[in-house]
Amino acid sequence: MQPLQGLRIIEFDGLGPVTFAAMMLADLGAEVLRLTRSESAAPAVFDQVGGAVLHRGRDIVPVDLKSPADKAAVLALVEGADAVVEGFRPGVMERLGLGPEVLQASNPALVFGRVTGWGQTGPLAQSVGHDLNYIGLTGVLHAMGEADRPPAPPLNLVGDYGGGAMMLVTGVLAALIEARTTGRGRVVDAAMTDGAALLAGLFQALRGQGMWSDRRGANLLDGGAPFYRCYTCRDGGFVAVAALEPRFYAALLAGLEIRPETAPQYDMGGWPALHARFADLFARRDRDDWAARFAGTEACVTPVLSLAEAPDHPHNRARGVFDQGLPGPAPRFGAASNAPRHSSALPLHEAVARWSAARSGRAG
């Protein structure tokens, strides 16, 4: 049994955060139906992007939302659902006749989760954009990268997945708990701008206290500190150094054979010279040599593994983090299985019949 066993969620297929959020909900045990565009509606768009991971754990139901028959079937599914998640531009679901007012009229306890870049309201609500645009307007992107170069895109982890998908999951779960008490659902407006700004809350707070500079590469956690950054090794590999606490920093210096009195940790004026000194030392050995040297110490020095290497690391193998090279569900719940469920294609009429039967059993 997984924590969300028994919950039924409808996912209106899309890209990015709504797909990741639905995967998370399915991984946690919810029964999720992924409604995709049928061939009669339009060709699928990037249907298999990340599908081996992002599309796992839920049945695929092709629908044509412009077909009256299919739309009626979807409405029947909604009557037995606990939540709906969608990631269309504001107003699209309303124009399809599937907005929250319509769906909650027949199912008052329904939670309607929506995720967009800019949110449901505001001057940019109808504008197009992608992860990089959203985090660019929150100050987060400006803080990432090297001081003398343009900001570095952090993949699409901060906007799409952290600020969007995970905030959507949090909001949907909170609303589901409330609905069980009140019998009334909520509309969850998860905007990637809102979420990304929240993720950077610590740094905004530090900046307000004069403890964080807007200058990239000049702060404790952005690569400015020589003891919290990555270094290039002799073979072209990298190590991650994260010796923040004094005790860990002492272990780092011991491993590098540096006398502590020559390398004070928090003399910020000396950081550029200390960075150059560390860089010279790390460049004298291969990455895995350094990993072996620091293994078992408190120096917080680890190899930077590639995506191809990560599944074979002994720790990841021991925990079963990857299955055939792909990451499994997280987090875990005691001894519960970490294996994702398989997906299958399901005709719309069969999905309606199955959910109707399950709803009758639930009512009984």
mmCIF file of C-alpha atoms in Angstrom:
data_model
loop_
_atom_site.group_PDB
_atom_site.id
_atom_site.type_symbol
_atom_site.label_atom_id
_atom_site.label_comp_id
_atom_site.label_asym_id
_atom_site.label_seq_id
_atom_site.Cartn_x
_atom_site.Cartn_y
_atom_site.Cartn_z
ATOM 1 C CA MET A 1 0.000 0.000 0.000
ATOM 2 C CA GLN A 2 1.257 3.436 -0.974
ATOM 3 C CA PRO A 3 0.082 6.606 0.839
ATOM 4 C CA LEU A 4 -2.243 7.813 -1.937
ATOM 5 C CA GLN A 5 -3.819 4.401 -2.603
ATOM 6 C CA GLY A 6 -7.500 4.878 -3.437
ATOM 7 C CA LEU A 7 -7.220 8.440 -4.784
ATOM 8 C CA ARG A 8 -8.311 8.949 -8.390
ATOM 9 C CA ILE A 9 -6.769 11.743 -10.407
ATOM 10 C CA ILE A 10 -7.297 12.845 -13.990
ATOM 11 C CA GLU A 11 -4.304 14.333 -15.819
ATOM 12 C CA PHE A 12 -4.908 16.399 -18.926
ATOM 13 C CA ASP A 13 -1.730 15.583 -20.805
ATOM 14 C CA GLY A 14 0.805 18.320 -21.376
ATOM 15 C CA LEU A 15 4.513 19.036 -21.199
ATOM 16 C CA GLY A 16 6.832 19.805 -18.329
ATOM 17 C CA PRO A 17 5.483 20.343 -14.823
ATOM 18 C CA VAL A 18 2.005 18.806 -15.119
ATOM 19 C CA THR A 19 3.558 15.596 -16.448
ATOM 20 C CA PHE A 20 6.087 15.475 -13.619
ATOM 21 C CA ALA A 21 3.415 16.241 -11.019
ATOM 22 C CA ALA A 22 1.163 13.445 -12.313
ATOM 23 C CA MET A 23 4.120 11.050 -12.234
ATOM 24 C CA MET A 24 4.745 11.983 -8.587
ATOM 25 C CA LEU A 25 1.102 11.430 -7.643
ATOM 26 C CA ALA A 26 1.073 8.062 -9.412
ATOM 27 C CA ASP A 27 4.358 7.060 -7.767
ATOM 28 C CA LEU A 28 2.755 7.823 -4.403
ATOM 29 C CA GLY A 29 -0.065 5.388 -5.116
ATOM 30 C CA ALA A 30 -2.848 7.426 -6.716
ATOM 31 C CA GLU A 31 -4.711 5.978 -9.674
ATOM 32 C CA VAL A 32 -4.012 8.525 -12.396
ATOM 33 C CA LEU A 33 -5.604 8.499 -15.840
ATOM 34 C CA ARG A 34 -3.529 10.381 -18.396
ATOM 35 C CA LEU A 35 -5.897 11.830 -20.990
ATOM 36 C CA THR A 36 -3.979 12.279 -24.235
ATOM 37 C CA ARG A 37 -5.098 13.633 -27.583
ATOM 38 C CA SER A 38 -6.586 10.910 -29.769
ATOM 39 C CA GLU A 39 -5.538 10.629 -33.394
ATOM 40 C CA SER A 40 -8.901 12.085 -34.419
ATOM 41 C CA ALA A 41 -8.163 15.207 -32.365
ATOM 42 C CA ALA A 42 -4.628 16.050 -33.503
ATOM 43 C CA PRO A 43 -1.167 14.508 -33.692
ATOM 44 C CA ALA A 44 0.544 14.097 -30.342
ATOM 45 C CA VAL A 45 3.108 16.766 -29.476
ATOM 46 C CA PHE A 46 6.423 15.414 -28.153
ATOM 47 C CA ASP A 47 4.468 12.437 -26.868
ATOM 48 C CA GLN A 48 7.461 10.426 -25.743
ATOM 49 C CA VAL A 49 9.746 13.137 -24.352
ATOM 50 C CA GLY A 50 11.010 11.584 -21.137
ATOM 51 C CA GLY A 51 8.183 9.084 -21.384
ATOM 52 C CA ALA A 52 10.054 6.191 -19.780
ATOM 53 C CA VAL A 53 10.064 8.180 -16.529
ATOM 54 C CA LEU A 54 7.596 11.047 -16.836
ATOM 55 C CA HIS A 55 4.739 8.954 -18.256
ATOM 56 C CA ARG A 56 5.092 5.951 -15.980
ATOM 57 C CA GLY A 57 2.538 4.640 -13.530
ATOM 58 C CA ARG A 58 -0.748 5.665 -15.150
ATOM 59 C CA ASP A 59 -3.014 4.391 -17.892
ATOM 60 C CA ILE A 60 -3.187 6.334 -21.141
ATOM 61 C CA VAL A 61 -6.680 7.240 -22.371
ATOM 62 C CA PRO A 62 -6.902 8.907 -25.825
ATOM 63 C CA VAL A 63 -9.682 11.525 -26.080
ATOM 64 C CA ASP A 64 -10.907 14.198 -28.456
ATOM 65 C CA LEU A 65 -12.063 17.032 -26.205
ATOM 66 C CA LYS A 66 -13.914 18.646 -29.119
ATOM 67 C CA SER A 67 -16.041 15.527 -29.573
ATOM 68 C CA PRO A 68 -19.379 15.728 -27.654
ATOM 69 C CA ALA A 69 -19.276 12.001 -26.929
ATOM 70 C CA ASP A 70 -15.721 12.084 -25.621
ATOM 71 C CA LYS A 71 -16.420 15.221 -23.634
ATOM 72 C CA ALA A 72 -19.439 13.562 -21.991
ATOM 73 C CA ALA A 73 -17.277 10.564 -21.131
ATOM 74 C CA VAL A 74 -14.648 12.827 -19.576
ATOM 75 C CA LEU A 75 -17.338 14.511 -17.483
ATOM 76 C CA ALA A 76 -18.422 11.064 -16.295
ATOM 77 C CA LEU A 77 -14.838 10.317 -15.274
ATOM 78 C CA VAL A 78 -14.621 13.599 -13.384
ATOM 79 C CA GLU A 79 -17.662 12.662 -11.291
ATOM 80 C CA GLY A 80 -15.624 9.824 -9.805
ATOM 81 C CA ALA A 81 -12.344 11.696 -9.492
ATOM 82 C CA ASP A 82 -10.734 13.272 -6.442
ATOM 83 C CA ALA A 83 -8.610 15.709 -8.423
ATOM 84 C CA VAL A 84 -7.834 17.034 -11.890
ATOM 85 C CA VAL A 85 -4.440 18.415 -12.931
ATOM 86 C CA GLU A 86 -3.801 20.445 -16.074
ATOM 87 C CA GLY A 87 -1.134 22.749 -17.469
ATOM 88 C CA PHE A 88 -2.832 24.673 -20.271
ATOM 89 C CA ARG A 89 -2.694 28.419 -20.722
ATOM 90 C CA PRO A 90 -5.328 30.249 -18.625
ATOM 91 C CA GLY A 91 -8.798 30.016 -20.173
ATOM 92 C CA VAL A 92 -8.197 26.945 -22.345
ATOM 93 C CA MET A 93 -10.092 24.545 -20.072
ATOM 94 C CA GLU A 94 -12.935 27.057 -19.746
ATOM 95 C CA ARG A 95 -13.242 27.329 -23.539
ATOM 96 C CA LEU A 96 -13.431 23.536 -23.710
ATOM 97 C CA GLY A 97 -16.273 23.594 -21.195
ATOM 98 C CA LEU A 98 -14.108 21.799 -18.643
ATOM 99 C CA GLY A 99 -13.177 24.633 -16.310
ATOM 100 C CA PRO A 100 -13.332 24.295 -12.519
ATOM 101 C CA GLU A 101 -16.800 25.847 -12.193
ATOM 102 C CA VAL A 102 -18.276 23.256 -14.554
ATOM 103 C CA LEU A 103 -16.441 20.279 -13.097
ATOM 104 C CA GLN A 104 -16.993 21.217 -9.459
ATOM 105 C CA ALA A 105 -20.708 21.748 -10.120
ATOM 106 C CA SER A 106 -21.088 17.985 -10.606
ATOM 107 C CA ASN A 107 -18.347 17.047 -8.107
ATOM 108 C CA PRO A 108 -18.125 19.687 -5.348
ATOM 109 C CA ALA A 109 -15.232 17.941 -3.582
ATOM 110 C CA LEU A 110 -13.073 17.944 -6.725
ATOM 111 C CA VAL A 111 -9.633 19.535 -6.403
ATOM 112 C CA PHE A 112 -8.706 21.346 -9.614
ATOM 113 C CA GLY A 113 -4.928 21.730 -9.914
ATOM 114 C CA ARG A 114 -3.531 24.118 -12.522
ATOM 115 C CA VAL A 115 0.121 24.833 -13.273
ATOM 116 C CA THR A 116 1.372 27.573 -15.597
ATOM 117 C CA GLY A 117 4.470 29.693 -15.940
ATOM 118 C CA TRP A 118 3.011 33.070 -15.052
ATOM 119 C CA GLY A 119 -0.083 32.042 -13.100
ATOM 120 C CA GLN A 120 -3.807 32.413 -13.776
ATOM 121 C CA THR A 121 -3.745 36.194 -13.279
ATOM 122 C CA GLY A 122 -1.394 39.115 -13.870
ATOM 123 C CA PRO A 123 -0.206 41.065 -16.937
ATOM 124 C CA LEU A 124 1.782 38.118 -18.327
ATOM 125 C CA ALA A 125 -0.823 35.405 -17.684
ATOM 126 C CA GLN A 126 -1.563 34.941 -21.399
ATOM 127 C CA SER A 127 2.044 35.294 -22.552
ATOM 128 C CA VAL A 128 4.118 32.384 -23.801
ATOM 129 C CA GLY A 129 7.331 31.416 -22.078
ATOM 130 C CA HIS A 130 9.525 28.640 -20.817
ATOM 131 C CA ASP A 131 11.339 27.748 -17.627
ATOM 132 C CA LEU A 132 14.230 30.130 -18.326
ATOM 133 C CA ASN A 133 11.860 33.074 -18.795
ATOM 134 C CA TYR A 134 9.990 32.358 -15.581
ATOM 135 C CA ILE A 135 13.047 32.062 -13.357
ATOM 136 C CA GLY A 136 14.559 35.084 -15.100
ATOM 137 C CA LEU A 137 11.793 37.291 -13.698
ATOM 138 C CA THR A 138 12.178 36.000 -10.141
ATOM 139 C CA GLY A 139 15.826 36.884 -9.573
ATOM 140 C CA VAL A 140 16.785 33.212 -9.342
ATOM 141 C CA LEU A 141 18.466 32.963 -12.739
ATOM 142 C CA HIS A 142 20.544 36.096 -12.120
ATOM 143 C CA ALA A 143 22.111 34.427 -9.078
ATOM 144 C CA MET A 144 23.385 31.370 -10.975
ATOM 145 C CA GLY A 145 26.644 31.044 -12.838
ATOM 146 C CA GLU A 146 30.077 32.592 -12.887
ATOM 147 C CA ALA A 147 30.714 36.234 -12.132
ATOM 148 C CA ASP A 148 32.146 37.147 -15.535
ATOM 149 C CA ARG A 149 29.669 35.214 -17.701
ATOM 150 C CA PRO A 150 25.914 35.304 -18.391
ATOM 151 C CA PRO A 151 23.727 33.410 -15.905
ATOM 152 C CA ALA A 152 23.846 29.641 -16.400
ATOM 153 C CA PRO A 153 20.541 27.811 -17.101
ATOM 154 C CA PRO A 154 19.982 25.289 -14.257
ATOM 155 C CA LEU A 155 18.370 22.756 -16.632
ATOM 156 C CA ASN A 156 14.597 23.122 -16.101
ATOM 157 C CA LEU A 157 14.735 22.034 -12.487
ATOM 158 C CA VAL A 158 13.984 25.344 -10.760
ATOM 159 C CA GLY A 159 10.996 26.557 -12.788
ATOM 160 C CA ASP A 160 9.289 23.531 -14.320
ATOM 161 C CA TYR A 161 9.897 20.950 -11.630
ATOM 162 C CA GLY A 162 10.744 22.728 -8.381
ATOM 163 C CA GLY A 163 8.665 25.877 -8.716
ATOM 164 C CA GLY A 164 5.919 24.302 -10.831
ATOM 165 C CA ALA A 165 5.402 20.554 -10.430
ATOM 166 C CA MET A 166 6.347 20.208 -6.775
ATOM 167 C CA MET A 167 4.269 23.237 -5.780
ATOM 168 C CA LEU A 168 1.330 21.777 -7.721
ATOM 169 C CA VAL A 169 1.681 18.443 -5.912
ATOM 170 C CA THR A 170 1.890 20.219 -2.548
ATOM 171 C CA GLY A 171 -1.180 22.327 -3.299
ATOM 172 C CA VAL A 172 -3.227 19.400 -4.596
ATOM 173 C CA LEU A 173 -2.421 17.253 -1.564
ATOM 174 C CA ALA A 174 -3.256 20.089 0.846
ATOM 175 C CA ALA A 175 -6.568 20.699 -0.926
ATOM 176 C CA LEU A 176 -7.390 16.977 -0.901
ATOM 177 C CA ILE A 177 -6.930 16.844 2.872
ATOM 178 C CA GLU A 178 -9.230 19.848 3.263
ATOM 179 C CA ALA A 179 -11.837 18.372 0.917
ATOM 180 C CA ARG A 180 -12.096 15.242 3.047
ATOM 181 C CA THR A 181 -13.081 17.426 5.985
ATOM 182 C CA THR A 182 -15.260 20.035 4.270
ATOM 183 C CA GLY A 183 -16.555 18.197 1.209
ATOM 184 C CA ARG A 184 -15.488 21.184 -0.908
ATOM 185 C CA GLY A 185 -12.651 21.215 -3.410
ATOM 186 C CA ARG A 186 -10.270 24.029 -4.226
ATOM 187 C CA VAL A 187 -8.716 25.481 -7.357
ATOM 188 C CA VAL A 188 -4.922 25.290 -7.007
ATOM 189 C CA ASP A 189 -3.083 27.996 -8.983
ATOM 190 C CA ALA A 190 0.554 26.863 -9.156
ATOM 191 C CA ALA A 191 2.664 29.411 -11.029
ATOM 192 C CA MET A 192 6.304 28.676 -11.754
ATOM 193 C CA THR A 193 7.169 32.306 -11.029
ATOM 194 C CA ASP A 194 5.563 32.053 -7.585
ATOM 195 C CA GLY A 195 7.251 28.751 -6.818
ATOM 196 C CA ALA A 196 10.705 29.705 -8.089
ATOM 197 C CA ALA A 197 10.592 32.940 -6.073
ATOM 198 C CA LEU A 198 9.678 30.938 -2.966
ATOM 199 C CA LEU A 199 12.526 28.496 -3.526
ATOM 200 C CA ALA A 200 14.915 31.453 -3.440
ATOM 201 C CA GLY A 201 13.389 32.832 -0.233
ATOM 202 C CA LEU A 202 16.488 32.169 1.857
ATOM 203 C CA PHE A 203 18.673 34.223 -0.463
ATOM 204 C CA GLN A 204 16.214 37.109 -0.589
ATOM 205 C CA ALA A 205 16.167 37.101 3.208
ATOM 206 C CA LEU A 206 19.973 37.069 3.361
ATOM 207 C CA ARG A 207 20.152 39.871 0.796
ATOM 208 C CA GLY A 208 17.776 41.949 2.895
ATOM 209 C CA GLN A 209 20.116 41.526 5.850
ATOM 210 C CA GLY A 210 23.178 42.512 3.835
ATOM 211 C CA MET A 211 24.481 38.949 3.883
ATOM 212 C CA TRP A 212 24.074 38.197 0.161
ATOM 213 C CA SER A 213 25.316 40.163 -2.815
ATOM 214 C CA ASP A 214 23.620 40.420 -6.205
ATOM 215 C CA ARG A 215 27.064 39.841 -7.701
ATOM 216 C CA ARG A 216 27.299 36.260 -8.956
ATOM 217 C CA GLY A 217 30.123 34.124 -7.651
ATOM 218 C CA ALA A 218 30.733 36.306 -4.597
ATOM 219 C CA ASN A 219 28.673 34.518 -1.961
ATOM 220 C CA LEU A 220 28.847 31.505 0.301
ATOM 221 C CA LEU A 221 26.689 29.115 -1.736
ATOM 222 C CA ASP A 222 27.090 30.354 -5.326
ATOM 223 C CA GLY A 223 30.694 29.329 -5.942
ATOM 224 C CA GLY A 224 32.213 32.426 -4.376
ATOM 225 C CA ALA A 225 33.556 30.469 -1.405
ATOM 226 C CA PRO A 226 36.591 28.365 -2.371
ATOM 227 C CA PHE A 227 35.404 25.605 -0.032
ATOM 228 C CA TYR A 228 31.949 25.365 -1.695
ATOM 229 C CA ARG A 229 32.377 24.905 -5.426
ATOM 230 C CA CYS A 230 33.558 22.456 -8.068
ATOM 231 C CA TYR A 231 37.144 21.985 -9.256
ATOM 232 C CA THR A 232 38.652 20.543 -12.415
ATOM 233 C CA CYS A 233 40.916 17.529 -12.013
ATOM 234 C CA ARG A 234 43.880 16.337 -14.059
ATOM 235 C CA ASP A 235 41.797 13.985 -16.221
ATOM 236 C CA GLY A 236 39.154 16.619 -17.013
ATOM 237 C CA GLY A 237 36.726 15.297 -14.411
ATOM 238 C CA PHE A 238 35.390 17.366 -11.523
ATOM 239 C CA VAL A 239 35.004 17.136 -7.782
ATOM 240 C CA ALA A 240 32.360 18.854 -5.677
ATOM 241 C CA VAL A 241 33.753 20.480 -2.545
ATOM 242 C CA ALA A 242 31.227 21.423 0.159
ATOM 243 C CA ALA A 243 33.266 21.848 3.344
ATOM 244 C CA LEU A 244 31.085 24.508 4.954
ATOM 245 C CA GLU A 245 31.503 23.811 8.666
ATOM 246 C CA PRO A 246 34.907 24.507 10.271
ATOM 247 C CA ARG A 247 35.390 20.847 11.188
ATOM 248 C CA PHE A 248 34.766 19.760 7.606
ATOM 249 C CA TYR A 249 36.975 22.548 6.290
ATOM 250 C CA ALA A 250 39.782 21.304 8.527
ATOM 251 C CA ALA A 251 39.413 17.838 6.985
ATOM 252 C CA LEU A 252 39.579 19.396 3.511
ATOM 253 C CA LEU A 253 42.801 21.211 4.336
ATOM 254 C CA ALA A 254 44.275 18.019 5.796
ATOM 255 C CA GLY A 255 43.495 16.115 2.612
ATOM 256 C CA LEU A 256 45.093 18.846 0.516
ATOM 257 C CA GLU A 257 48.085 19.007 2.895
ATOM 258 C CA ILE A 258 47.530 22.712 3.622
ATOM 259 C CA ARG A 259 48.454 24.182 6.998
ATOM 260 C CA PRO A 260 45.286 25.726 8.543
ATOM 261 C CA GLU A 261 47.032 28.950 9.557
ATOM 262 C CA THR A 262 47.826 29.663 5.895
ATOM 263 C CA ALA A 263 44.194 29.304 4.728
ATOM 264 C CA PRO A 264 41.667 31.021 7.033
ATOM 265 C CA GLN A 265 38.185 29.931 6.027
ATOM 266 C CA TYR A 266 36.154 33.120 6.290
ATOM 267 C CA ASP A 267 38.687 35.722 5.193
ATOM 268 C CA MET A 268 36.608 36.758 2.177
ATOM 269 C CA GLY A 269 39.344 39.061 0.921
ATOM 270 C CA GLY A 270 41.565 36.024 0.587
ATOM 271 C CA TRP A 271 39.024 33.861 -1.197
ATOM 272 C CA PRO A 272 40.268 34.536 -4.779
ATOM 273 C CA ALA A 273 43.814 33.519 -3.871
ATOM 274 C CA LEU A 274 42.596 30.486 -1.929
ATOM 275 C CA HIS A 275 40.399 29.447 -4.854
ATOM 276 C CA ALA A 276 43.436 29.585 -7.158
ATOM 277 C CA ARG A 277 45.443 27.551 -4.656
ATOM 278 C CA PHE A 278 42.762 24.864 -4.394
ATOM 279 C CA ALA A 279 42.342 24.784 -8.174
ATOM 280 C CA ASP A 280 46.064 24.187 -8.662
ATOM 281 C CA LEU A 281 46.082 21.316 -6.186
ATOM 282 C CA PHE A 282 42.982 19.569 -7.534
ATOM 283 C CA ALA A 283 44.402 19.790 -11.067
ATOM 284 C CA ARG A 284 47.334 17.581 -10.032
ATOM 285 C CA ARG A 285 45.293 14.371 -9.587
ATOM 286 C CA ASP A 286 42.532 12.553 -11.438
ATOM 287 C CA ARG A 287 38.953 12.827 -10.209
ATOM 288 C CA ASP A 288 38.724 9.285 -8.885
ATOM 289 C CA ASP A 289 42.093 9.644 -7.144
ATOM 290 C CA TRP A 290 40.667 12.555 -5.175
ATOM 291 C CA ALA A 291 37.478 10.622 -4.480
ATOM 292 C CA ALA A 292 39.535 7.781 -3.014
ATOM 293 C CA ARG A 293 41.721 10.162 -1.022
ATOM 294 C CA PHE A 294 38.745 11.840 0.661
ATOM 295 C CA ALA A 295 36.601 8.721 1.058
ATOM 296 C CA GLY A 296 35.680 8.149 4.692
ATOM 297 C CA THR A 297 36.707 11.662 5.758
ATOM 298 C CA GLU A 298 34.546 14.625 6.765
ATOM 299 C CA ALA A 299 35.894 16.864 4.001
ATOM 300 C CA CYS A 300 32.658 16.677 1.961
ATOM 301 C CA VAL A 301 34.525 16.060 -1.292
ATOM 302 C CA THR A 302 32.778 13.837 -3.835
ATOM 303 C CA PRO A 303 33.181 13.123 -7.544
ATOM 304 C CA VAL A 304 30.861 14.887 -9.984
ATOM 305 C CA LEU A 305 29.329 11.975 -11.866
ATOM 306 C CA SER A 306 27.807 12.187 -15.324
ATOM 307 C CA LEU A 307 24.244 11.044 -15.965
ATOM 308 C CA ALA A 308 25.705 7.877 -17.483
ATOM 309 C CA GLU A 309 27.926 7.179 -14.456
ATOM 310 C CA ALA A 310 25.443 7.894 -11.672
ATOM 311 C CA PRO A 311 23.468 4.594 -11.802
ATOM 312 C CA ASP A 312 26.654 2.590 -11.200
ATOM 313 C CA HIS A 313 27.819 4.383 -8.066
ATOM 314 C CA PRO A 314 27.880 1.898 -5.146
ATOM 315 C CA HIS A 315 25.590 4.019 -2.958
ATOM 316 C CA ASN A 316 23.009 4.393 -5.726
ATOM 317 C CA ARG A 317 23.194 0.675 -6.473
ATOM 318 C CA ALA A 318 22.786 -0.257 -2.819
ATOM 319 C CA ARG A 319 19.632 1.863 -2.451
ATOM 320 C CA GLY A 320 18.234 0.948 -5.850
ATOM 321 C CA VAL A 321 18.034 4.603 -6.821
ATOM 322 C CA PHE A 322 18.023 3.643 -10.489
ATOM 323 C CA ASP A 323 16.236 0.816 -12.280
ATOM 324 C CA GLN A 324 17.803 -0.049 -15.628
ATOM 325 C CA GLY A 325 19.439 3.351 -15.654
ATOM 326 C CA LEU A 326 16.283 5.324 -14.832
ATOM 327 C CA PRO A 327 15.446 6.913 -11.456
ATOM 328 C CA GLY A 328 12.776 5.245 -9.368
ATOM 329 C CA PRO A 329 10.065 6.887 -7.232
ATOM 330 C CA ALA A 330 10.943 9.080 -4.258
ATOM 331 C CA PRO A 331 10.508 9.552 -1.356
ATOM 332 C CA ARG A 332 10.186 6.145 0.240
ATOM 333 C CA PHE A 333 7.847 4.995 2.980
ATOM 334 C CA GLY A 334 9.422 2.390 5.209
ATOM 335 C CA ALA A 335 9.619 -0.972 3.487
ATOM 336 C CA ALA A 336 7.164 -0.054 0.711
ATOM 337 C CA SER A 337 8.288 -0.969 -2.788
ATOM 338 C CA ASN A 338 10.158 1.697 -4.738
ATOM 339 C CA ALA A 339 9.254 0.151 -8.104
ATOM 340 C CA PRO A 340 7.002 2.222 -10.385
ATOM 341 C CA ARG A 341 3.820 0.735 -11.758
ATOM 342 C CA HIS A 342 3.513 -0.099 -15.419
ATOM 343 C CA SER A 343 1.386 1.933 -17.829
ATOM 344 C CA SER A 344 -1.019 0.682 -20.468
ATOM 345 C CA ALA A 345 -3.338 2.116 -23.098
ATOM 346 C CA LEU A 346 -7.003 2.155 -22.068
ATOM 347 C CA PRO A 347 -10.004 2.966 -24.306
ATOM 348 C CA LEU A 348 -12.129 5.832 -23.011
ATOM 349 C CA HIS A 349 -15.299 3.738 -22.633
ATOM 350 C CA GLU A 350 -13.382 1.135 -20.627
ATOM 351 C CA ALA A 351 -11.951 3.826 -18.330
ATOM 352 C CA VAL A 352 -15.447 5.186 -17.687
ATOM 353 C CA ALA A 353 -16.806 1.709 -16.954
ATOM 354 C CA ARG A 354 -13.946 0.928 -14.567
ATOM 355 C CA TRP A 355 -14.272 4.184 -12.650
ATOM 356 C CA SER A 356 -18.060 3.883 -12.496
ATOM 357 C CA ALA A 357 -17.749 0.419 -10.997
ATOM 358 C CA ALA A 358 -15.145 1.629 -8.530
ATOM 359 C CA ARG A 359 -17.358 4.598 -7.585
ATOM 360 C CA SER A 360 -20.280 2.275 -6.937
ATOM 361 C CA GLY A 361 -18.058 0.112 -4.725
ATOM 362 C CA ARG A 362 -16.814 3.169 -2.857
ATOM 363 C CA ALA A 363 -20.390 4.377 -2.274
ATOM 364 C CA GLY A 364 -21.412 0.931 -1.051
#
